[in-house]
Coordinates of C-alpha atoms and ligand atoms in Angstrom, one line a residue:
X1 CA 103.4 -66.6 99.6
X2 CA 101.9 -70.3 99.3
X3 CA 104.8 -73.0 98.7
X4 CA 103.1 -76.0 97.0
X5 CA 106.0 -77.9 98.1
X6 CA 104.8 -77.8 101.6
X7 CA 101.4 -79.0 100.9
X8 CA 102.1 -82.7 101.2
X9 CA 103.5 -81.8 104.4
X10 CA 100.3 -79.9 105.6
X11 CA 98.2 -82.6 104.0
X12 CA 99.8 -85.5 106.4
X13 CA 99.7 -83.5 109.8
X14 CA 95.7 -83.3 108.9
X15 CA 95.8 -86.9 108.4
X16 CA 97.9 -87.7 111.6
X17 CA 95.6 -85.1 113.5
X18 CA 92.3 -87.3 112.1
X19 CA 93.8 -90.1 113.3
X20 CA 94.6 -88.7 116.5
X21 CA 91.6 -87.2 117.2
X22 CA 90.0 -90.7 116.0
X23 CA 91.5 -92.5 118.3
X24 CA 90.7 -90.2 121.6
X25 CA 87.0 -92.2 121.6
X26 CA 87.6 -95.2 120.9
X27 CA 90.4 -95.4 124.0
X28 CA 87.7 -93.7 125.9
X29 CA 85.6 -96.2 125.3
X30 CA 87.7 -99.3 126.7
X31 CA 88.2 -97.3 129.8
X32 CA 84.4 -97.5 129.6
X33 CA 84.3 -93.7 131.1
X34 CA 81.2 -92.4 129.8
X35 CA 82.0 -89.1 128.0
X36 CA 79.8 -85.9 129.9
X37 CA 77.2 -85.2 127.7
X38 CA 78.1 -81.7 125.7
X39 CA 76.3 -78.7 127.6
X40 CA 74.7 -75.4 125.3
X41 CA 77.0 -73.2 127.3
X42 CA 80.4 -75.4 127.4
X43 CA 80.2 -77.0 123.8
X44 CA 77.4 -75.8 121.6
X45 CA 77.4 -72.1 121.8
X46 CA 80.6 -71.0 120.7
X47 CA 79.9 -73.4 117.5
X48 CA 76.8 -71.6 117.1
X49 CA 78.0 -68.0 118.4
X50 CA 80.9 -68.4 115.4
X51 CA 79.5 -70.2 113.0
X52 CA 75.7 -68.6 112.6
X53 CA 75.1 -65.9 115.0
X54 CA 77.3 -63.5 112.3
X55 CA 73.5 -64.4 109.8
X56 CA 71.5 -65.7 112.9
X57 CA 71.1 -61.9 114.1
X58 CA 68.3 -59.6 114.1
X59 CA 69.0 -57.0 110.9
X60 CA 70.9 -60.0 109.0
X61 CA 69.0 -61.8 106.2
X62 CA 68.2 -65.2 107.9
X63 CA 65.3 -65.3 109.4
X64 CA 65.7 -66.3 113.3
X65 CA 68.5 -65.3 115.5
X66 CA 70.2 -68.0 117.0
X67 CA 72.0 -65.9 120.0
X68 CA 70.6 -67.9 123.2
X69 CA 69.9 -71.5 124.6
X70 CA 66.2 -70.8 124.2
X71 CA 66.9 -69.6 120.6
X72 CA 68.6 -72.8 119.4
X73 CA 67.4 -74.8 122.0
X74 CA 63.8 -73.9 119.9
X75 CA 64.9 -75.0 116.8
X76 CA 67.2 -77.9 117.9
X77 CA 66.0 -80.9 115.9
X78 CA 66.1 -78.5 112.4
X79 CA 69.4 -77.1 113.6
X80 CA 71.1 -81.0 113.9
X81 CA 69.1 -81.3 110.2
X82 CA 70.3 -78.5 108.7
X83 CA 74.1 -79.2 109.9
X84 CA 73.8 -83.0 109.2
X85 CA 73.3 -82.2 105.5
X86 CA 75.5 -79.4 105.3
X87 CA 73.2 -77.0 104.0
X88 CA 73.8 -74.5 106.9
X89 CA 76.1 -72.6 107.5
X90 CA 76.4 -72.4 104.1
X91 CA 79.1 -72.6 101.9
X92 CA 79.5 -74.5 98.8
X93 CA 83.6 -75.0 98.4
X94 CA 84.7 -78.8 99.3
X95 CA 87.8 -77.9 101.5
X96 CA 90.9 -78.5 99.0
X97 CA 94.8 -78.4 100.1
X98 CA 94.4 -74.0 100.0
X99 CA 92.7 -72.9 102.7
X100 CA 90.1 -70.1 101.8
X101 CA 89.7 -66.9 103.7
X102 CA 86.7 -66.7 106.3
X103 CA 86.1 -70.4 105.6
X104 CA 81.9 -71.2 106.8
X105 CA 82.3 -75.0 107.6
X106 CA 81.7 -77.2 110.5
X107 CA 84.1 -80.1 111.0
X108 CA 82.5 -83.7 111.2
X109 CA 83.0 -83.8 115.2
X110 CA 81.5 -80.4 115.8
X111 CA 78.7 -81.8 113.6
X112 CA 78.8 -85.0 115.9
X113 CA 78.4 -82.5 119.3
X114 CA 75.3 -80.5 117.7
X115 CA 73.7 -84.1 117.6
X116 CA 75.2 -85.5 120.4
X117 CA 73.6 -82.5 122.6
X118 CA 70.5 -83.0 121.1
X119 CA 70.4 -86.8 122.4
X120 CA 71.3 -85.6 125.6
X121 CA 68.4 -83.9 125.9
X122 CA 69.7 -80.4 125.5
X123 CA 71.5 -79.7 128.8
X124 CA 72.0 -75.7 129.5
X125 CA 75.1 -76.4 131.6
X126 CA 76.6 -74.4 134.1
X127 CA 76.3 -70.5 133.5
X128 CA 80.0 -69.9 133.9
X129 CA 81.2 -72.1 130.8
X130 CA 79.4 -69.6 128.9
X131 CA 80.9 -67.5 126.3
X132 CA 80.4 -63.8 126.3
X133 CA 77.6 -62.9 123.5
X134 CA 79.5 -62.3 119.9
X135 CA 80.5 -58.7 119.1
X136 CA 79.4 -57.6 115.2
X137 CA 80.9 -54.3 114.2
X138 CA 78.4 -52.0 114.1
X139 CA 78.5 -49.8 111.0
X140 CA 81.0 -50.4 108.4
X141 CA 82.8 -53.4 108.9
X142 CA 86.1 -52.2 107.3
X143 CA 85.9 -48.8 108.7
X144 CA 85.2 -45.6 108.0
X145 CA 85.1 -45.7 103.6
X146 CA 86.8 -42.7 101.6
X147 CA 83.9 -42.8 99.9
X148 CA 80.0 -42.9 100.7
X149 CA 77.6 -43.1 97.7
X150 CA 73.7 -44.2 97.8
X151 CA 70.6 -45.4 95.3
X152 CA 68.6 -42.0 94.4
X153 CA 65.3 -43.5 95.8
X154 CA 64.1 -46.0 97.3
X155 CA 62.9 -49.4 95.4
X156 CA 59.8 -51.4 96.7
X157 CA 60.0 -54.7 96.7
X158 CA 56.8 -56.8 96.6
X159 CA 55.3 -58.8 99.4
X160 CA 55.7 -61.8 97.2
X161 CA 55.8 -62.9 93.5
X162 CA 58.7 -63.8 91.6
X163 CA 62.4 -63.0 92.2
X164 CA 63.5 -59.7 90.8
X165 CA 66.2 -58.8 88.7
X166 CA 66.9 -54.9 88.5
X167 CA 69.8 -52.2 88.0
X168 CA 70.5 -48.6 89.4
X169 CA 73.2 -46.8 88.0
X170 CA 74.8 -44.4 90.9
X171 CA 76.9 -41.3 89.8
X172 CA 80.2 -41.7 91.8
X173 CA 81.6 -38.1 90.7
X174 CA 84.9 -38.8 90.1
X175 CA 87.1 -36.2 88.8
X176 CA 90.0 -38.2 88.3
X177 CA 90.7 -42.0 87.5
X178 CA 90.9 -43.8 91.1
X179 CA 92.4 -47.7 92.1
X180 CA 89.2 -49.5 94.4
X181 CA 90.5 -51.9 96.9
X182 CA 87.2 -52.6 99.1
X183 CA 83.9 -51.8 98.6
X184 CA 81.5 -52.6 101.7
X185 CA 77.5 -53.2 100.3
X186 CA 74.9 -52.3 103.2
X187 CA 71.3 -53.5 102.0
X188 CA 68.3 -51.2 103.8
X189 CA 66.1 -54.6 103.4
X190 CA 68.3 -57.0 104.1
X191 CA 65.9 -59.7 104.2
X192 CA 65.1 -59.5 100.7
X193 CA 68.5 -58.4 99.0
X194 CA 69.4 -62.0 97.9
X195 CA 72.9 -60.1 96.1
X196 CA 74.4 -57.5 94.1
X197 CA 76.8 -57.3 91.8
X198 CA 78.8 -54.2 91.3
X199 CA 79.8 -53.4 87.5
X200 CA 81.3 -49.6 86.6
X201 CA 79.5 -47.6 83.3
X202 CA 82.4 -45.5 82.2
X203 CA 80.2 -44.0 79.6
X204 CA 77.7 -42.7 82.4
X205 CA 75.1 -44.6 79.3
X206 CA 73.0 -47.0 81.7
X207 CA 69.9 -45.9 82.1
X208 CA 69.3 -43.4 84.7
X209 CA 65.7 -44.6 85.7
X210 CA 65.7 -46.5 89.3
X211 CA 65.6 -50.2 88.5
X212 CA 65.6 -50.3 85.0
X213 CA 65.7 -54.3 84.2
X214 CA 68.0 -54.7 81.3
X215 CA 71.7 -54.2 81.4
X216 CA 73.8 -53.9 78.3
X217 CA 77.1 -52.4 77.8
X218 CA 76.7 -52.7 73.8
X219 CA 77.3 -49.2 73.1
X220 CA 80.1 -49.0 75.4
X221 CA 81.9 -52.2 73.8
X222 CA 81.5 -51.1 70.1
X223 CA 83.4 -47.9 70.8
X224 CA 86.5 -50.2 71.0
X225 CA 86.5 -51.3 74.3
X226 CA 85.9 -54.9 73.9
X227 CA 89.5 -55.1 73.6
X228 CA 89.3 -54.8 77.4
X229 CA 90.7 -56.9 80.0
X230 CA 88.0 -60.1 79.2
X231 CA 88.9 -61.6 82.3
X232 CA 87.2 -59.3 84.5
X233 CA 90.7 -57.8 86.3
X234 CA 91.9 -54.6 87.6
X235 CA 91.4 -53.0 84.3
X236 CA 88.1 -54.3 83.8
X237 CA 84.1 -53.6 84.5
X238 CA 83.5 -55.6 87.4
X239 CA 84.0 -54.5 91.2
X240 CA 82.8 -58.0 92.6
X241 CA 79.8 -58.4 94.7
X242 CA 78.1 -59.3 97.7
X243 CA 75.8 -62.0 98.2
X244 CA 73.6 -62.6 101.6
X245 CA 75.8 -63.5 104.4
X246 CA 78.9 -62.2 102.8
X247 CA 81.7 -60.5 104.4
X248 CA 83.0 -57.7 102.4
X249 CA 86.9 -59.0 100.8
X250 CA 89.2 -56.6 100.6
X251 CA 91.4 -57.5 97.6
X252 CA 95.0 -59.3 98.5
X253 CA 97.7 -56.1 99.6
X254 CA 98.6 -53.9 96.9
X255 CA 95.5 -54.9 94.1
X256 CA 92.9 -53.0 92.9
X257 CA 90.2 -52.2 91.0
X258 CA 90.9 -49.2 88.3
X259 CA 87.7 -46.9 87.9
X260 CA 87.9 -44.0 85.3
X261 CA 86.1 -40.4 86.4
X262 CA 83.1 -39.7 85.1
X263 CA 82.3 -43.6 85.5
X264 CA 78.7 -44.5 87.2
X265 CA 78.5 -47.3 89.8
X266 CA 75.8 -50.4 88.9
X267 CA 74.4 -52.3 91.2
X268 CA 72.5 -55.1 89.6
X269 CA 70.7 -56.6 92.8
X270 CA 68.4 -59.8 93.1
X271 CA 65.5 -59.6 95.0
X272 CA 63.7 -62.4 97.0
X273 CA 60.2 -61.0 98.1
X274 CA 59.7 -62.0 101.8
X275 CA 56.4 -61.9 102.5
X276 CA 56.0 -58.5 103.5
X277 CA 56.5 -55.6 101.4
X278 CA 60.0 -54.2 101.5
X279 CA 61.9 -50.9 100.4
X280 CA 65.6 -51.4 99.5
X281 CA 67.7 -48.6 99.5
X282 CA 71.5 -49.6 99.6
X283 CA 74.4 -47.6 100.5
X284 CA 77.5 -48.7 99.5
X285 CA 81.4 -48.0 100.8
X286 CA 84.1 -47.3 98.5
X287 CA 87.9 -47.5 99.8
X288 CA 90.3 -46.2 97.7
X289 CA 94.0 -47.4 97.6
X290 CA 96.6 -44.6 98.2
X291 CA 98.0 -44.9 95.1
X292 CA 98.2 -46.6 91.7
X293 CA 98.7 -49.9 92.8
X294 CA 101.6 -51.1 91.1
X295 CA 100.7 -54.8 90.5
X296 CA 97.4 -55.3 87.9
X297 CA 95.4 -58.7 87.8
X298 CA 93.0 -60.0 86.0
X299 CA 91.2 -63.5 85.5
X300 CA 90.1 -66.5 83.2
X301 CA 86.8 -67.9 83.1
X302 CA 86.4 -71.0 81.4
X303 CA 84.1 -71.6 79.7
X304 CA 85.0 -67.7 78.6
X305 CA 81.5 -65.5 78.7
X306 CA 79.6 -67.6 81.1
X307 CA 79.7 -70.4 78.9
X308 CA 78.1 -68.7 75.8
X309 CA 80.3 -69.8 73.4
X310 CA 80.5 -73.5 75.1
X311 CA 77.7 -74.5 73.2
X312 CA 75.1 -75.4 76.6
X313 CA 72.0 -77.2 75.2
X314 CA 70.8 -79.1 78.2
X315 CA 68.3 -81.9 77.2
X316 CA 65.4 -82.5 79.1
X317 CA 65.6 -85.1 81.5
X318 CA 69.7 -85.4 81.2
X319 CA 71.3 -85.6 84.5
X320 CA 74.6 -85.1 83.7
X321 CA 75.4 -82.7 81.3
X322 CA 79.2 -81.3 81.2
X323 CA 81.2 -78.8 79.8
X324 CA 84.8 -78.5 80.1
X325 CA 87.3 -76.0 79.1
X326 CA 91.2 -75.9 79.6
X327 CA 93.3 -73.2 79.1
X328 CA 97.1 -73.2 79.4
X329 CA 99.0 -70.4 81.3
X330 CA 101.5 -68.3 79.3
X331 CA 103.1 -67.1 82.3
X332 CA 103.4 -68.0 86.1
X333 CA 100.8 -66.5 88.3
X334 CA 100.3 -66.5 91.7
X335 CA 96.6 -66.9 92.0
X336 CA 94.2 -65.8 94.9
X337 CA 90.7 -65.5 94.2
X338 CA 87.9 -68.0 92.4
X339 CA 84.3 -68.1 91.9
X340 CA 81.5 -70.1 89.4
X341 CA 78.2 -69.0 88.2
X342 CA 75.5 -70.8 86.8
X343 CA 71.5 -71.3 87.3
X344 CA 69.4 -73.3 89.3
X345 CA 70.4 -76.6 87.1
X346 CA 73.7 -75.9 87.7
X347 CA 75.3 -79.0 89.8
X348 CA 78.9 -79.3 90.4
X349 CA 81.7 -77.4 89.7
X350 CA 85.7 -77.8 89.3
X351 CA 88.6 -76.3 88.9
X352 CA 92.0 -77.9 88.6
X353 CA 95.6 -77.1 87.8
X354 CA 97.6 -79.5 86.4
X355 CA 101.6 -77.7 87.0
X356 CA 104.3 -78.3 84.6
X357 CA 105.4 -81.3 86.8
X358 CA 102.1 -83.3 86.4
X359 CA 101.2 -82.6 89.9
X360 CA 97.4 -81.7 90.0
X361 CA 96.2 -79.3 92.5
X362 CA 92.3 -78.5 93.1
X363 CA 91.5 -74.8 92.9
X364 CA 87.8 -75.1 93.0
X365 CA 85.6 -78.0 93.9
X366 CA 81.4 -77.8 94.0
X367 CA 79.7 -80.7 94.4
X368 CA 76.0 -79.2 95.5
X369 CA 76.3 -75.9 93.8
X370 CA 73.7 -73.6 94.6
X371 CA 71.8 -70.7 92.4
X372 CA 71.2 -69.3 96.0
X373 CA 74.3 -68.8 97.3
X374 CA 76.8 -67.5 94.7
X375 CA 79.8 -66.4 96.6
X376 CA 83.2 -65.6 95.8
X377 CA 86.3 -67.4 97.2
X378 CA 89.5 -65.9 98.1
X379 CA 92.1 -68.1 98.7
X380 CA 94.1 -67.2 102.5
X381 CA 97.2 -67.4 100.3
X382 CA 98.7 -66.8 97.0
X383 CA 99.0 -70.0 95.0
X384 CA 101.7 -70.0 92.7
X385 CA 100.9 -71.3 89.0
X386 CA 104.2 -71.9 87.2
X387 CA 104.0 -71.0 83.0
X388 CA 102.7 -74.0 81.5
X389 CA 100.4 -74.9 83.9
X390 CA 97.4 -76.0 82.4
X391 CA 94.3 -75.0 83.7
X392 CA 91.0 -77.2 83.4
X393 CA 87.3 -76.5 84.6
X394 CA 84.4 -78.8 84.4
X395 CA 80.8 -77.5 84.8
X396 CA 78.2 -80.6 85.5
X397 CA 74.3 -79.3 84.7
X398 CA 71.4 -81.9 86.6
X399 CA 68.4 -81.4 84.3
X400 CA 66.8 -84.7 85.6
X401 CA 63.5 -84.4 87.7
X402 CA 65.5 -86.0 90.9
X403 CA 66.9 -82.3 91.0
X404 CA 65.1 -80.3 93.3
X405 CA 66.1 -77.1 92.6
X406 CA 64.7 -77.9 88.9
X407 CA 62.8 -75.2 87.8
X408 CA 60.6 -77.0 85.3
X409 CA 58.4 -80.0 86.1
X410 CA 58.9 -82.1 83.9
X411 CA 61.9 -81.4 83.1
X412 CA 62.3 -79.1 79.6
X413 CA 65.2 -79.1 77.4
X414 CA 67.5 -75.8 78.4
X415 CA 70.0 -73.7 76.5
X416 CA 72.6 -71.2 77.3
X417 CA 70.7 -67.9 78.0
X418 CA 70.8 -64.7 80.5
X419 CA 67.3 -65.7 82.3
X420 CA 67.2 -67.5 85.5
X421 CA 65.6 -70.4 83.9
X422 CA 67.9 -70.8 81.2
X423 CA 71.1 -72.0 81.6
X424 CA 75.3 -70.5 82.0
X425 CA 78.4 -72.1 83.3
X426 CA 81.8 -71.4 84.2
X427 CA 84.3 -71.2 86.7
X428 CA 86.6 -68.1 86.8
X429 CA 90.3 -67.7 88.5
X430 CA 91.4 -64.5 89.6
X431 CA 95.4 -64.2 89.5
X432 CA 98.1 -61.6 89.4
X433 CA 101.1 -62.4 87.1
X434 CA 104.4 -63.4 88.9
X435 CA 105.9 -60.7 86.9
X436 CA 104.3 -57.8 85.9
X437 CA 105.8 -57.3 82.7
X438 CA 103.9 -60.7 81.5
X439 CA 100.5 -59.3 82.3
X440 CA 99.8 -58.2 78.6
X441 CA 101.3 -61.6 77.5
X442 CA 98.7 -63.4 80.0
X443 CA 95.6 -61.5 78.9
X444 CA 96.8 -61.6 75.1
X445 CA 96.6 -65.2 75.9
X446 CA 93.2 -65.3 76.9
X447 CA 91.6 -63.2 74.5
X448 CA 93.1 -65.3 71.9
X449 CA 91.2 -68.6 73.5
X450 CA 88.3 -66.7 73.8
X451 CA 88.1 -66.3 70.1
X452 CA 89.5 -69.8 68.9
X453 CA 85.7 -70.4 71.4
X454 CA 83.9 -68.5 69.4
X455 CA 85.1 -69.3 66.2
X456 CA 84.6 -72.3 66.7
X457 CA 81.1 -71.5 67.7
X458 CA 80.4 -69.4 64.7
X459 CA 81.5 -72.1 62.6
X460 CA 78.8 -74.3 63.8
X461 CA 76.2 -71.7 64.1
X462 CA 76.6 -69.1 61.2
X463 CA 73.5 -67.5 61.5
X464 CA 75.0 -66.4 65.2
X465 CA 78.0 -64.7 63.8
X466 CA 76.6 -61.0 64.5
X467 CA 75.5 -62.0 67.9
X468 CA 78.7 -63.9 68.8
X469 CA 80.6 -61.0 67.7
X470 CA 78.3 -58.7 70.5
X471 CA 78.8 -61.8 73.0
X472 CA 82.5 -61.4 72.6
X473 CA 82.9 -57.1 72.7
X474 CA 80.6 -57.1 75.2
X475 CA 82.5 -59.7 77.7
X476 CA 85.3 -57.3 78.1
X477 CA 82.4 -56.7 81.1
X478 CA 82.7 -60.0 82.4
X479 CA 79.1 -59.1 82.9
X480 CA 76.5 -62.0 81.9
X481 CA 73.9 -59.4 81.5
X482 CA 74.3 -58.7 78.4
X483 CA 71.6 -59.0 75.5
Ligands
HEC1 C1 76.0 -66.8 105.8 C2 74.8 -66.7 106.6 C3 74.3 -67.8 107.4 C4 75.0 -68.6 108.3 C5 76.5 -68.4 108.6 C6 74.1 -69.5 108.8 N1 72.9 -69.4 108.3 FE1 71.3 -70.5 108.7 N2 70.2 -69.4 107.3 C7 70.6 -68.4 106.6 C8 69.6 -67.9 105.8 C9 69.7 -66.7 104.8 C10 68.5 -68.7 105.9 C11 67.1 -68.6 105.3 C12 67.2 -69.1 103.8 C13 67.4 -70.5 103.7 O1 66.8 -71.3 104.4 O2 68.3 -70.8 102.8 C14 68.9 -69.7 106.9 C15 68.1 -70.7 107.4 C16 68.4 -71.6 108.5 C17 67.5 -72.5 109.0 C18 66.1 -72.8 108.5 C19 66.2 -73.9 107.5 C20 64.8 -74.3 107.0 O3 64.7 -75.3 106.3 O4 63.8 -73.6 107.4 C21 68.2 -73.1 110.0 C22 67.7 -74.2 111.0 C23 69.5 -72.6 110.1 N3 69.6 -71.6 109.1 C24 70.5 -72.9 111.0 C25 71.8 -72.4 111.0 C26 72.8 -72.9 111.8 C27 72.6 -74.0 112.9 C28 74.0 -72.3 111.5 C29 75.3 -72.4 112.1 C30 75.8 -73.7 112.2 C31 73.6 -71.4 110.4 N4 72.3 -71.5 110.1 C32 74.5 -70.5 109.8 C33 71.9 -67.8 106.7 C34 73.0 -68.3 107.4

C-alpha cells in the first residue's frame, strides 16, 4: 500500500542521489583523469538490450532490431536523435512522485552515455563486458491463458492508404458469468496493428461481419443499461487494450473484469498500412480469476464521455485550447491505474489530486501527448485518495500550424467528434474504493456529475437534447465509438 506520507521522504533521497551523482564528474574533472570512453559492450548494450530490444526485435512492430553492435552501431547518429528528444523509447508520462509499473524512460546520464559513445567514435569494447543477448518469452507472456479465442478470418490490410479503423466481434462461449484478470493480445501482423481495444457485447448484437466499421452499443444502452458503471470498472464494457509495444497488465491482485455468458468479445483495432500488404488475424488470451473477486473498481474520466459533453470547439489556428474538469471524491479510494485519450491535436494532459489537507499530488502529467502511442498506466502501487479529495484534469488541444502532428494545413476549426480528425479529451483514473461498501456511493457520485455535464450541455445546445441523452446511455461503455 502507497503511504503519501513517505513521499517527501522518497522525493529528497532522489534529490540527494542527483546531487551525488552530480558531483562524481565534476571531482573527476579536478583530478583531471580523463573518464574511459563508454564501450557498446560495457555501457551501451544493456541500455539498449533493456530499453529497445523488447520492440527492436524481429516479429515486434518497430521496424529494425537493435540486438548487436553492428545493429545500433548502424543507426548510431538517429539512435543519439531519437533519445536526445525523448521520442524513443517511448512513453509519454512525465515521471511524478508514483512510480508506474514497467516504466520505458532513459535517465538524463544514460542519455549522456548514448552520446558520449557516439563522440568516442563508437568503440566495440572488450568481448567479455558483454551482456548475454535478452531473453523474450516466447509464446504467451503471462502463461498458458484459461482461455484461447481467435478472429474468424483473416483481415487484409492494404499496402498503403489511410489508417483503418475496424471491429470484429468474437463469440467467447460462455456459459456462465466469469471475473477477467489478464487478457494477453497477439497481433499476426504486428507491423501494422497500431492497437486494439477490447470492449464486451453482452447482447451478442455487434455485427457479425469481419471488420464491420461502426461500433454502437445504442440498442444495448436503451434496454436500461446505461445505468451501468459510466466509469468503465469491473462492472462495465471495457477490458482495456493493447497498444504497439505494450506489455499485457494484469490488473492489481484480487480485481477483475466481470463478463456475463453469452457476451461477444470486440476488438476494435487500428491499422497502420506498412507498405506491403498485410493479413491480421489476432489471437487473444483470456485469464480468468478463480473466483468472484471480492473487491469491484471502477473509474472517472473527466471530462466524462471523452469530453463530449465538455463542449470542445477548437478554433483554427488556437494553440492553446483547454478544458478542465474536477470532480470531488465521495469516498477514499486507493487508486492504481490512469490513462488519456484524445486525437492528433491533442497536446498535454494532467491529472492532479488535491487531498483534503491541500497537499497536491500529480497522478498524470503529458506534456507531448501522442495520438500514436495511447497507453495505459498502472501505477507500481496503490495511491490512497482520502474522501474529499478533489480530483482535477486539464486537457490542452494545439491547433496552431507549429503543431506537427496537425492534421489540416492550414489549420481548420475542430469540434468534439469520433473521427481521427475531429477532436476528444479526457483523462480517466482507475480506482478501487477503500471500502467496499462505498463503491455504489462512489459511482452514484459520478453518474450524478456526468449529468450536471450534460445538462449543462443541453441547456446550451437544445437542439442536442436527443443526442446527449444517446451520448450519456451509451457511455455506460466508456466506449468513444459510439454514433
Ligand atoms: C515500445 C516499443 C519501442 C521501444 C521500447 C523502443 N522503440 Fe524505437 N521504435 C518503435 C517503433 C514502433 C518505431 C517505428 C515507428 C516510429 O518511428 O514511431 C520505432 C522507431 C525507432 C527509430 C526510427 C525513428 C525514425 O525517425 O525513423 C529509432 C532510431 C528508434 N526507434 C530507436 C530506439 C531506441 C534507441 C530505443 C531504446 C532506447 C527504442 N527505439 C525503443 C518502438 C519502440
Amino acid at each position: 500500500m502507497h503511504r503519501l506520507t513517505f513521499r517527501p521522504l522518497a522525493a529528497t533521497a532522489a534529490a540527494l542521489t542527483l546531487i551525488i551523482a552530480g558531483a562524481v564528474p565534476r571531482s573527476a574533472g579536478a583530478n583531471d583523469e580523463k573518464p574511459a570512453a563508454p564501450t557498446f559492450n560495457r555501457d551501451v548494450a544493456p541500455i539498449v538490450f533493456a530499453q529497445c530490444a523488447p520492440c527492436h526485435r524481429p516479429g515486434e512492430a518497430a521496424p529494425f532490431a537493435l540486438l548487436t553492435y553492428q545493429d545500433v552501431k548502424k543507426r548510431a547518429d538517429l539512435v543519439t536523435a531519437v533519445t536526445a528528444s525523448r521520442y524513443m523509447p517511448p512513453w509519454h508520462a512525465e515521471p511524478i512522485a508514483t512510480a508506474f509499473h514497467g516504466e520505458r524512460r532513459l535517465t538524463d546520464d544514460q542519455i549522456e552515455l548514448l552520446r558520449a559513445w557516439v563522440d568516442a567514435g563508437m568503440p566495440e569494447g572488450d568481448a567479455a563486458d558483454l551482456p548475454p543477448q535478452p531473453e523474450f518469452t516466447p509464446g504467451w507472456q503471462l502463461g498458458q491463458p484459461d482461455l484461447i479465442v481467435q478472429m474468424s478470418e483473416e483481415f487484409e490490410v492494404p499496402a498503403d492508404g489511410p489508417d483503418l479503423y475496424r471491429n470484429f466481434a468474437i463469440p467467447l462461449g460462455l456459459t456462465e458469468d466469469k471475473w477477467v484478470r489478464a487478457v494477453e493480445f497477439r497481433p499476426s501482423a504486428p507491423t501494422v496493428v497500431h492497437h486494439s481495444l477490447f470492449f464486451l457485447d453482452p447482447t451478442g448484437q455487434a455485427s457479425r461481419e469481419p471488420g464491420f466499421a461502426r461500433l454502437s452499443f445504442e440498442g444495448a444502452a436503451r434496454r436500461g443499461r446505461g445505468q451501468g458503471d459510466l466509469g468503465g470498472g469491473s462492472n462495465g464494457r471495457s477490458l482495456g487494450g493493447w497498444a504497439v509495444g505494450a506489455s499485457p497488465l494484469p490488473l492489481p491482485a484480487g480485481l477483475a473484469f466481470r463478463v456475463p455468458a453469452g457476451a461477444d468479445l470486440i476488438l476494435s483495432t487500428h491499422f497502420h498500412p506498412s507498405g506491403t500488404v498485410e493479413r491480421e488475424r489476432s489471437v487473444v488470451g483470456i485469464y480468468f480469476a478463480d473466483k468472484k473477486p471480492e473487491r469491484s473498481f471502477t473509474g472517472v474520466q473527466l471530462p466524462p464521455v471523452f469530453g463530449a459533453l465538455a463542449g470542445v470547439e477548437i478554433p483554427a489556428g488556437e494553440k492553446r485550447y483547454t478544458k478542465t474538469d474536477s470532480f470531488t471524491l465521495p469516498v477514499a479510494v486507493d487508486a492504481f491505474g490512469v490513462n488519456s485519450h484524445a486525437h492528433y491535436l491533442g497536446k498535454e494532459m494532467e491529472l492532479t489530486a488535491t487531498l483534503p489537507n491541500g497537499e497536491a499530488i500529480d497522478l498524470l502529467r503529458i506534456n507531448d501527448f501522442d495520438f500514436n502511442w495511447q497507453e495505459q498506466y498502472q501505477y507500481e502501487e496503490f495511491v490512497r485518495l482520502p474522501a474529499g479529495t478533489r480530483l482535477e484534469a486539464r486537457v490542452t488541444w494545439d491547433n496552431s500550424a507549429d503543431n506537427p502532428r496537425n492534421p489540416s494545413n492550414p489549420p481548420v476549426a475542430v469540434k468534439w467528434g469520433r473521427e481521427s480528425t475531429d477532436e476528444m479529451g479526457s483523462v480517466s483514473l482507475r480506482m478501487m474504493p477503500v471500502d467496499e461498501a462505498d463503491l455504489e456511493l462512489l459511482q452514484q457520485s459520478y453518474r450524478d456529475h456526468v449529468r450536471a455535464a450534460a445538462r449543462e450541455r443541453m441547456s446550451q445546445r437544445p437542439a442536442w437534447r436527443e443526442r446527449l441523452k444517446r451520448w450519456i446511455a451509451a457511455s455506460a461503455s466508456n466506449d468513444e465509438a459510439v454514433e
